[in-house]
Every structure is written in C-alpha cells, then in structure tokens.
Short mmCIF file of C-alpha atoms and ligand atoms in Angstrom, two decimals:
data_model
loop_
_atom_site.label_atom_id
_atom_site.label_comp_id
_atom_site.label_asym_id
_atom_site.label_seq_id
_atom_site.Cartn_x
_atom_site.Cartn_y
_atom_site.Cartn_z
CA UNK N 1 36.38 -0.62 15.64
CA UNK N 2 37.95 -2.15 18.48
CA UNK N 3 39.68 -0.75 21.83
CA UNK N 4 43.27 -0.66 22.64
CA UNK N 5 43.07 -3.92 23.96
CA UNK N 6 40.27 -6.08 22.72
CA UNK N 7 37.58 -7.04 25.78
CA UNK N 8 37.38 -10.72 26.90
CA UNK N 9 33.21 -11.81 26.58
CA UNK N 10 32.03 -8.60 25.03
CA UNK N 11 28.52 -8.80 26.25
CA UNK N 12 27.38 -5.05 27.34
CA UNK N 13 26.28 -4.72 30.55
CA UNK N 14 23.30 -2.28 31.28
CA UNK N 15 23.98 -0.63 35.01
CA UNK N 16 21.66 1.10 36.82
CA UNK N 17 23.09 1.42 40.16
CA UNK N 18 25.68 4.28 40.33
CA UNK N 19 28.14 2.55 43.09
CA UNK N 20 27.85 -0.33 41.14
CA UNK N 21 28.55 1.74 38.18
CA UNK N 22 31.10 3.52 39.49
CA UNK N 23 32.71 -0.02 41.09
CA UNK N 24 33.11 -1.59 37.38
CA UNK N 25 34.77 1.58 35.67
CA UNK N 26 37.26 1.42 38.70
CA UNK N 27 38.06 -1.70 38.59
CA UNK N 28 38.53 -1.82 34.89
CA UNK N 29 40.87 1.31 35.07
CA UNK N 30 42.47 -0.80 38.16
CA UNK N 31 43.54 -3.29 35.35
CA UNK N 32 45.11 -0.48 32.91
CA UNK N 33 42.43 -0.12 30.72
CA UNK N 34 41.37 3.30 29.44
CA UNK N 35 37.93 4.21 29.68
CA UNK N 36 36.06 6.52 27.61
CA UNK N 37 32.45 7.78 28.80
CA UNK N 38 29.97 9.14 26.22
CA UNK N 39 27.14 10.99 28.15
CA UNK N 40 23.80 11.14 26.41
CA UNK N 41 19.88 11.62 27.14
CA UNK N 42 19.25 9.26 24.46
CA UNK N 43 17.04 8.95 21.51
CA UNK N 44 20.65 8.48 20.39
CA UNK N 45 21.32 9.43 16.35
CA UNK N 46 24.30 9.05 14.54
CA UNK N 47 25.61 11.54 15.94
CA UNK N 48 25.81 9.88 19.16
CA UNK N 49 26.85 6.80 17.43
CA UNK N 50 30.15 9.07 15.91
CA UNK N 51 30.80 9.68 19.35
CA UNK N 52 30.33 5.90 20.63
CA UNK N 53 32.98 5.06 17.76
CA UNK N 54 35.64 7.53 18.71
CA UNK N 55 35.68 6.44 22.30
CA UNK N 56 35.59 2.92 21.07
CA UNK N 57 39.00 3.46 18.92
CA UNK N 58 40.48 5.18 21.50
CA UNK N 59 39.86 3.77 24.32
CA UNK N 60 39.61 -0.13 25.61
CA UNK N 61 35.79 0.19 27.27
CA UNK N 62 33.66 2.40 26.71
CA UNK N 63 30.56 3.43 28.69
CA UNK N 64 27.61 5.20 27.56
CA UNK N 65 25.03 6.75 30.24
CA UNK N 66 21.64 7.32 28.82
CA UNK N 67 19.66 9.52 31.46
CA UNK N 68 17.08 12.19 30.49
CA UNK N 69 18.15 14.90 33.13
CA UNK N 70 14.80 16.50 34.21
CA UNK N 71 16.81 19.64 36.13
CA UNK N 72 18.48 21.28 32.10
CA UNK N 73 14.49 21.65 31.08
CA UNK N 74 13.04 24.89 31.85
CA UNK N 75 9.12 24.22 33.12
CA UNK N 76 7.62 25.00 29.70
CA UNK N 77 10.18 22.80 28.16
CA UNK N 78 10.27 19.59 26.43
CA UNK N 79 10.36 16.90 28.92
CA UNK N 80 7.72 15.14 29.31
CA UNK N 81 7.97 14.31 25.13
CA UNK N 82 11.72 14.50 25.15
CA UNK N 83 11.75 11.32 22.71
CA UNK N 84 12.44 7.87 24.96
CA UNK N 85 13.84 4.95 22.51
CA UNK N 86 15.82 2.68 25.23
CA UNK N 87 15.41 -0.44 23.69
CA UNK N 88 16.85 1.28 20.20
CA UNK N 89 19.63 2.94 22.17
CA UNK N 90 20.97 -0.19 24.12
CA UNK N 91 21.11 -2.12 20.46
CA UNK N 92 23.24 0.87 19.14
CA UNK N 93 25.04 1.42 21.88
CA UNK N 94 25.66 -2.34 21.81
CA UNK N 95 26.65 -2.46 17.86
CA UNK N 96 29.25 0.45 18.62
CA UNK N 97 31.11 -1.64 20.79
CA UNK N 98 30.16 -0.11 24.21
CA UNK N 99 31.10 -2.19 27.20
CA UNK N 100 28.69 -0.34 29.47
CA UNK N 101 25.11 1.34 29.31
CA UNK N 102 24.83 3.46 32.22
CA UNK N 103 20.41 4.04 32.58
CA UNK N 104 19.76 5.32 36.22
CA UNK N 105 16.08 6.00 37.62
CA UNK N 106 16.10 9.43 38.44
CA UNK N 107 16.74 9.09 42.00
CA UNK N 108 19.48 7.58 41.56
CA UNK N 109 21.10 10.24 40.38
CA UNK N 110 19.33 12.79 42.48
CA UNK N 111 18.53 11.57 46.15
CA UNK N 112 15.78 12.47 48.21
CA UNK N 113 16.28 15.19 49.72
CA UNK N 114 18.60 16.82 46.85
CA UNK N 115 19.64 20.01 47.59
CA UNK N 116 23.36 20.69 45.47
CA UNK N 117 23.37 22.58 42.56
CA UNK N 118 26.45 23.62 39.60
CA UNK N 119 26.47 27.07 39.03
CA UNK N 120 29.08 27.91 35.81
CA UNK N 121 29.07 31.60 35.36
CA UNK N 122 31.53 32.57 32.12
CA UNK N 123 30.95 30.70 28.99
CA UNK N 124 27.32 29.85 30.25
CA UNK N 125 25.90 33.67 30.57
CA UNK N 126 25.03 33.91 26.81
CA UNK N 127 22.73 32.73 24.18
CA UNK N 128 21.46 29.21 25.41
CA UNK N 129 22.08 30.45 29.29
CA UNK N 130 19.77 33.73 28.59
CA UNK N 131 16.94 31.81 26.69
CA UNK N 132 17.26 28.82 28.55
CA UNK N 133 17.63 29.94 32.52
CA UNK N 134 18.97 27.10 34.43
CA UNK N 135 19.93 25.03 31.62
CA UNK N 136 23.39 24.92 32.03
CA UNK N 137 22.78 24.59 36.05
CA UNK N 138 21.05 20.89 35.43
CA UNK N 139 23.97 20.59 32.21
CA UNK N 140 26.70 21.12 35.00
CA UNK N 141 25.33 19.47 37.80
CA UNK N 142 24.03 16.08 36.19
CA UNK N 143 27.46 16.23 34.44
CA UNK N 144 29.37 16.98 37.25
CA UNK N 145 27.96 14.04 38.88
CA UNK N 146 27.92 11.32 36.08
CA UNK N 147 31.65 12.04 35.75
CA UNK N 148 31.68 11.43 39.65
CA UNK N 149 29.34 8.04 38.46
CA UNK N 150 31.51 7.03 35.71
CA UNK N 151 35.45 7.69 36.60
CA UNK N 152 36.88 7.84 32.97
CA UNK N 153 39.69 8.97 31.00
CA UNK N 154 38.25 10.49 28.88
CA UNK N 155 35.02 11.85 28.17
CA UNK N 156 33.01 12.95 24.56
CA UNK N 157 30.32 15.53 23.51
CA UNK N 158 29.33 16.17 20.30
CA UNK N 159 30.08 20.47 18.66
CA UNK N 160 26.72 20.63 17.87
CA UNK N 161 26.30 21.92 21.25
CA UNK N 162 29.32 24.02 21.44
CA UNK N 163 28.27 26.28 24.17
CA UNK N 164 27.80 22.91 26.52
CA UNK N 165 31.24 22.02 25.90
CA UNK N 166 32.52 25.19 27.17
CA UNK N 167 30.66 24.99 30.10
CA UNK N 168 31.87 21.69 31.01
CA UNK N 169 35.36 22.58 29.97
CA UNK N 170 35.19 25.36 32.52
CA UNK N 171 33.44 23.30 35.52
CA UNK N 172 36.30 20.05 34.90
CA UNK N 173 39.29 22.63 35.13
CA UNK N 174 37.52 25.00 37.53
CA UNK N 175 36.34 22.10 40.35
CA UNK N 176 39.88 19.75 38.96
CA UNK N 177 37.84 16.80 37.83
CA UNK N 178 40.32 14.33 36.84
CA UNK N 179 38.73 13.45 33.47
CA UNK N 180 40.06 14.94 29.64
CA UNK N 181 37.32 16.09 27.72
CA UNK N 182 37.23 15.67 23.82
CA UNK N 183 34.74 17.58 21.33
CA UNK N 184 33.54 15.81 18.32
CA UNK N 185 32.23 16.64 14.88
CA UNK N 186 28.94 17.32 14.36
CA UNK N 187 27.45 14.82 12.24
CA UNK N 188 25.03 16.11 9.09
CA UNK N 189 21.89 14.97 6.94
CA UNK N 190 22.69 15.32 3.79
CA UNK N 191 20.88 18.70 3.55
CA UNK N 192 23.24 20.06 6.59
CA UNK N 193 20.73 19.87 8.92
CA UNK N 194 22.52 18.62 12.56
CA UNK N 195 21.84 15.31 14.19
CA UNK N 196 19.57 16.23 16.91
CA UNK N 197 16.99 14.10 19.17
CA UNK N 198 15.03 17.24 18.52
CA UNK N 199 14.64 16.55 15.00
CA UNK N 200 12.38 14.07 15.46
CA UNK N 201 9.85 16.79 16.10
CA UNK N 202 9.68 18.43 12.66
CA UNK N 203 6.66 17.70 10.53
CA UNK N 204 7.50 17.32 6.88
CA UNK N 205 7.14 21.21 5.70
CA UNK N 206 9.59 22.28 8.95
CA UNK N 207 12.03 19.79 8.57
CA UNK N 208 12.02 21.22 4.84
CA UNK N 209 13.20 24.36 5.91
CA UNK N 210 15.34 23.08 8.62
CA UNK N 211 18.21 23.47 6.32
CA UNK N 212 18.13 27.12 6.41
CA UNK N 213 20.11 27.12 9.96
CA UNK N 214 22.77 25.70 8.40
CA UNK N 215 22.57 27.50 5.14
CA UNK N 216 23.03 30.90 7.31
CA UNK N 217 25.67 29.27 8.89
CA UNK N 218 27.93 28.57 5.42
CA UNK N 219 26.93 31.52 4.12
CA UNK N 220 28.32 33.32 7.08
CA UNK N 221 31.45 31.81 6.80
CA UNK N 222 32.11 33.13 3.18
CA UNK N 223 31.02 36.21 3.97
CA UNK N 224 33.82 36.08 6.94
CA UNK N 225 35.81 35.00 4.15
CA UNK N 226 34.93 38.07 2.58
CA UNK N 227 35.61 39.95 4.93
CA UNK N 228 32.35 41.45 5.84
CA UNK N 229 32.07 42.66 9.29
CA UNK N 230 30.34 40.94 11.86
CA UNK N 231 27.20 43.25 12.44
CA UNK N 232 26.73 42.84 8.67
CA UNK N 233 27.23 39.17 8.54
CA UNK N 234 24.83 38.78 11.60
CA UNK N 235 22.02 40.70 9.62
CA UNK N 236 22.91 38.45 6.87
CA UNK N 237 21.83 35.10 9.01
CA UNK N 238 18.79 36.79 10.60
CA UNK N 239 17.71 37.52 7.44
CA UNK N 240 17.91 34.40 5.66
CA UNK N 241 16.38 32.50 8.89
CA UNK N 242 13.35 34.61 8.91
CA UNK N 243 12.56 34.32 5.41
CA UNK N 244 12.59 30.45 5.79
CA UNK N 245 10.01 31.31 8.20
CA UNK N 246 11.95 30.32 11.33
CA UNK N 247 11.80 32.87 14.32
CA UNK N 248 15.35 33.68 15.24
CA UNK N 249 16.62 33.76 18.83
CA UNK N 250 20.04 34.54 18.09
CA UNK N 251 22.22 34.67 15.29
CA UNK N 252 25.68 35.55 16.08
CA UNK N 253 29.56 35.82 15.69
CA UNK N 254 31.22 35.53 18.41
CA UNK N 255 34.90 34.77 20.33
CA UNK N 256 34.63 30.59 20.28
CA UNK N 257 35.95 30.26 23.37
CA UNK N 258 34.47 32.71 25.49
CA UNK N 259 31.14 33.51 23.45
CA UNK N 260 32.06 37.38 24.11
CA UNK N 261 32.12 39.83 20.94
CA UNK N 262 35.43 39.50 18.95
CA UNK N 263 37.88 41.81 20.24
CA UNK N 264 40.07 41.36 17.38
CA UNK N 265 39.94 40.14 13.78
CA UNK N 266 42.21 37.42 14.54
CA UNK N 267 40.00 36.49 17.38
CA UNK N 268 39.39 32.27 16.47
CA UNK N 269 35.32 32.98 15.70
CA UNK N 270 32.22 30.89 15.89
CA UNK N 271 28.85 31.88 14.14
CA UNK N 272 25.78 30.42 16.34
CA UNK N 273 22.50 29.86 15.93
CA UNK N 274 19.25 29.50 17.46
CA UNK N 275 15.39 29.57 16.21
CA UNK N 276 12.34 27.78 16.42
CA UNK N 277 10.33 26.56 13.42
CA UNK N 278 6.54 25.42 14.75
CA UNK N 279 7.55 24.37 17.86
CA UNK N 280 10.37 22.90 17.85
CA UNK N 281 13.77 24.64 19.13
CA UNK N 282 17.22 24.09 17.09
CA UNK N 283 20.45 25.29 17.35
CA UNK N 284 23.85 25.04 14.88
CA UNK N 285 26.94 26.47 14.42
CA UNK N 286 29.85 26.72 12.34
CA UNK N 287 33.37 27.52 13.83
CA UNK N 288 34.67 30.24 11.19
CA UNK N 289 38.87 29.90 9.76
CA UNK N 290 40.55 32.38 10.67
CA UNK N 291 41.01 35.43 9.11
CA UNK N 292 44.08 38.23 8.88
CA UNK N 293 43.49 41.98 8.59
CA UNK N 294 40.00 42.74 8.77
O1 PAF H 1 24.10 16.78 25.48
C1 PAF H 1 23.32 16.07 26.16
O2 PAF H 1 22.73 15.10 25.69
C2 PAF H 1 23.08 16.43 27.62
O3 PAF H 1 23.07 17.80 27.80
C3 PAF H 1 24.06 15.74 28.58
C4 PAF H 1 25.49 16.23 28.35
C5 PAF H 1 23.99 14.24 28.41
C6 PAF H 1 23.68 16.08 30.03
O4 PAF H 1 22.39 15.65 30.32
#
C-alpha cells in the first residue's frame, strides 16, 4: 500500500554508506515526509514483510537496514550460518514499497578501533539475557546506532521477539532517542509456528514438532483462562515441550512489561518460551488477556 504521500520515481535505493544514509533520511524528513525504519538481519520472511507493509501505510518512505550484527551472537552461536539471502531480501524489500535498503559492511557500522558498548540492565536481565550473555549488549548497541544511521519517525520490530522490544523501549526513553517505536504482530504458519530466519534450520521431523512451542503457548492461555496458577500453568508448558522432544530453556509467565514474576493477578501477563529441537534455538510467546480475581 502506498505512503502518506506517494514517492516521485519509486526506484529503491540500496545505501551502504551510513553518512550517506543518514544524509537521504534527513533530507527527506527536511521535506515533511515521515519516515519509518524497519531494522532487520535479513533472510527476511513474511514476517518482516508485515512489518515493511505497516511502515509503508503509515509512513511516506520507508527504509529497511539489512545488517547481520556479529556483536548479539554469543561465540558458539549461529553466525557464521546465520542464513544470507540479499538478493531475495532487496526484491522483497523492493515489492513492499521500501524507498531505502540500508546493507552496511561491517565496518561501517563498527569502526576500527571500536570500543562503545549498550549496556540495558532491567527488561534485559532475564530469559534471553541469562542464556544468551551479551545478546542484548550487540541488540542495544547496533540498534542504538542504526537509529543514529537512519533518523526516523518511527521505527518497527516484530512481538515475536518481545523481550527485544523491551529492551529497546527502555534504551530510546532511557538515552531520549528521538524516534517512536511500534511493535507488530507476529506473523504464523499455518501450524502456529512463528516466522523466524531460524526456521530455515529445521529438518523435516523438527520442523514437525515445531508446533509444540506454540501449542504450550495456547494452551497456557486457557489454562490462565482457567484460572490455574502460574507455577501450575508453567509445569503445564514444560511438560508438553519435552514430550515433543524439545529441550526447554524456559517456559514462563511473567509481568509483560518488566519480565519479573506477576505481583498481582491483574498484572497484564505474557507466557514465553524458549527450547531447542536438534540444534536449532526458538523462541514464542503469547501475551495472556487479562484476568480478574485469581
Ligand atoms: O530482530 C532482529 O532482527 C535484530 O535483533 C535487530 C533488531 C535487527 C538488531 O540486529
């Protein structure tokens, strides 16, 4: 769908220089247009492209950055087979009516020399930020300076990866970045299973029992529903993970905007997940209506 405003010559630009970057986004915004920034790593699914489409009716450009931050991947991570589809990307990114791809090298984005780091304390202590030390470091600072990069209105992540947007919440009011950020839908197979560049991992018997993270997730919201109390509900998920034969790292309810325990029942809840089937390492959750009472 189009922008505000619809673009003159829409032929996307792909930018690889930040100032250069940074130059175009200011000058459009110079003009009165609004500019919404979608920040990926690519192999970009559909998803992403839900993301691409709300920026596009919103907003009059949109830019997309497409940059596979080395610093969120713990050593014995996935980055050097994070999945690289660039040519793909560009022709969706393209289709959804983006006005810029953003595709730095990576020193580009960190110098020679780099030495400055993002620490978020808070919503990052928890679940992906125990498992995952120094994820939400390399989150925060490649974030912090794409938004530096890419001066928009407004910028878009997808729920899927609820704890990120908490974390970047927190760094954009903590540090005053002038940019709103908006939190999307997650986008489904038909199964439930969550869009994920990670997907493309699972052989043909995991990616059968994929499903199950979302099935504990829906069945954890009618328990809630229910009225079952947390610890119960918790056991619940663990146990219907681990008989799908996927090793659980955490499977939780928790305070949705703080990741603490609930203090009360009224508390506005989230039930994560997290567990690896083979080798490959998913997460999902499911933000839980509110309940009175109990
Ligand atoms: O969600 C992602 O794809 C990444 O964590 C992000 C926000 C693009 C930072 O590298």
């Amino acid at each position: 769908m189009a922008g505000r405003h619809a673009h003159a010559a829409t032929s996307m630009a792909i930018v690889t220089d930040p100032e250069a970057m940074r130059a175009e986004v200011l000058a459009a915004r110079a003009s009165g247009r609004r500019i919404g920034f979608v920040p990926t790593m690519g192999a970009l699914h559909a998803g992403h492209v839900s993301l691409v489409a709300r920026a596009a009716e919103a907003c009059d450009d949109v830019a997309v950055s497409i940059f596979v931050n080395p610093t969120q991947f713990g050593p014995s991570e996935d980055f050097a087979r994070y999945p690289r589809t660039l040519e793909a990307d560009v022709a969706a990114v393209e289709q959804g009516g983006a006005r810029w791809v953003f595709a730095p090298q990576a020193d580009a984005i960190y110098p020679p020399g780099w030495a400055t780091k993002i620490v978020v304390d808070g919503p990052a202590r928890r679940f992906e930020g125990e498992v995952r030390p120094g994820h939400f470091c390399g989150v925060a600072t490649v974030v912090c300076r794409l938004f530096l990069t890419v001066p928009a209105d407004v910028a878009y992540f997808g729920a899927k990866d609820w704890q990120q947007t908490l974390v970047v919440k927190r760094m954009v009011c903590d540090l005053g970045l002038p940019i709103e950020v908006v939190v999307c839908p997650t986008v489904r197979e038909p199964d439930g299973l969550a869009m994920s560049s990670r997907n493309a991992y699972l052989s043909a018997e995991d990616r059968g029992r994929a499903a199950a993270l979302f099935e504990s997730l829906t069945a954890a919201g009618r328990s809630w529903q229910a009225g079952e109390p947390v610890a119960a509900i918790e056991q619940q998920m663990r146990t219907h993970l681990t008989s799908r034969g996927i090793a659980v790292e955490y499977a939780a309810v928790v305070d949705r905007n703080s990741l603490e325990p609930l203090t009360t029942p009224q508390t506005p809840a989230i039930a994560i997940v997290a567990g690896r089937i083979g080798k490959t390492r998913l997460i999902d959750n499911h933000l839980l209506p509110s309940r009175s009472g109990g």
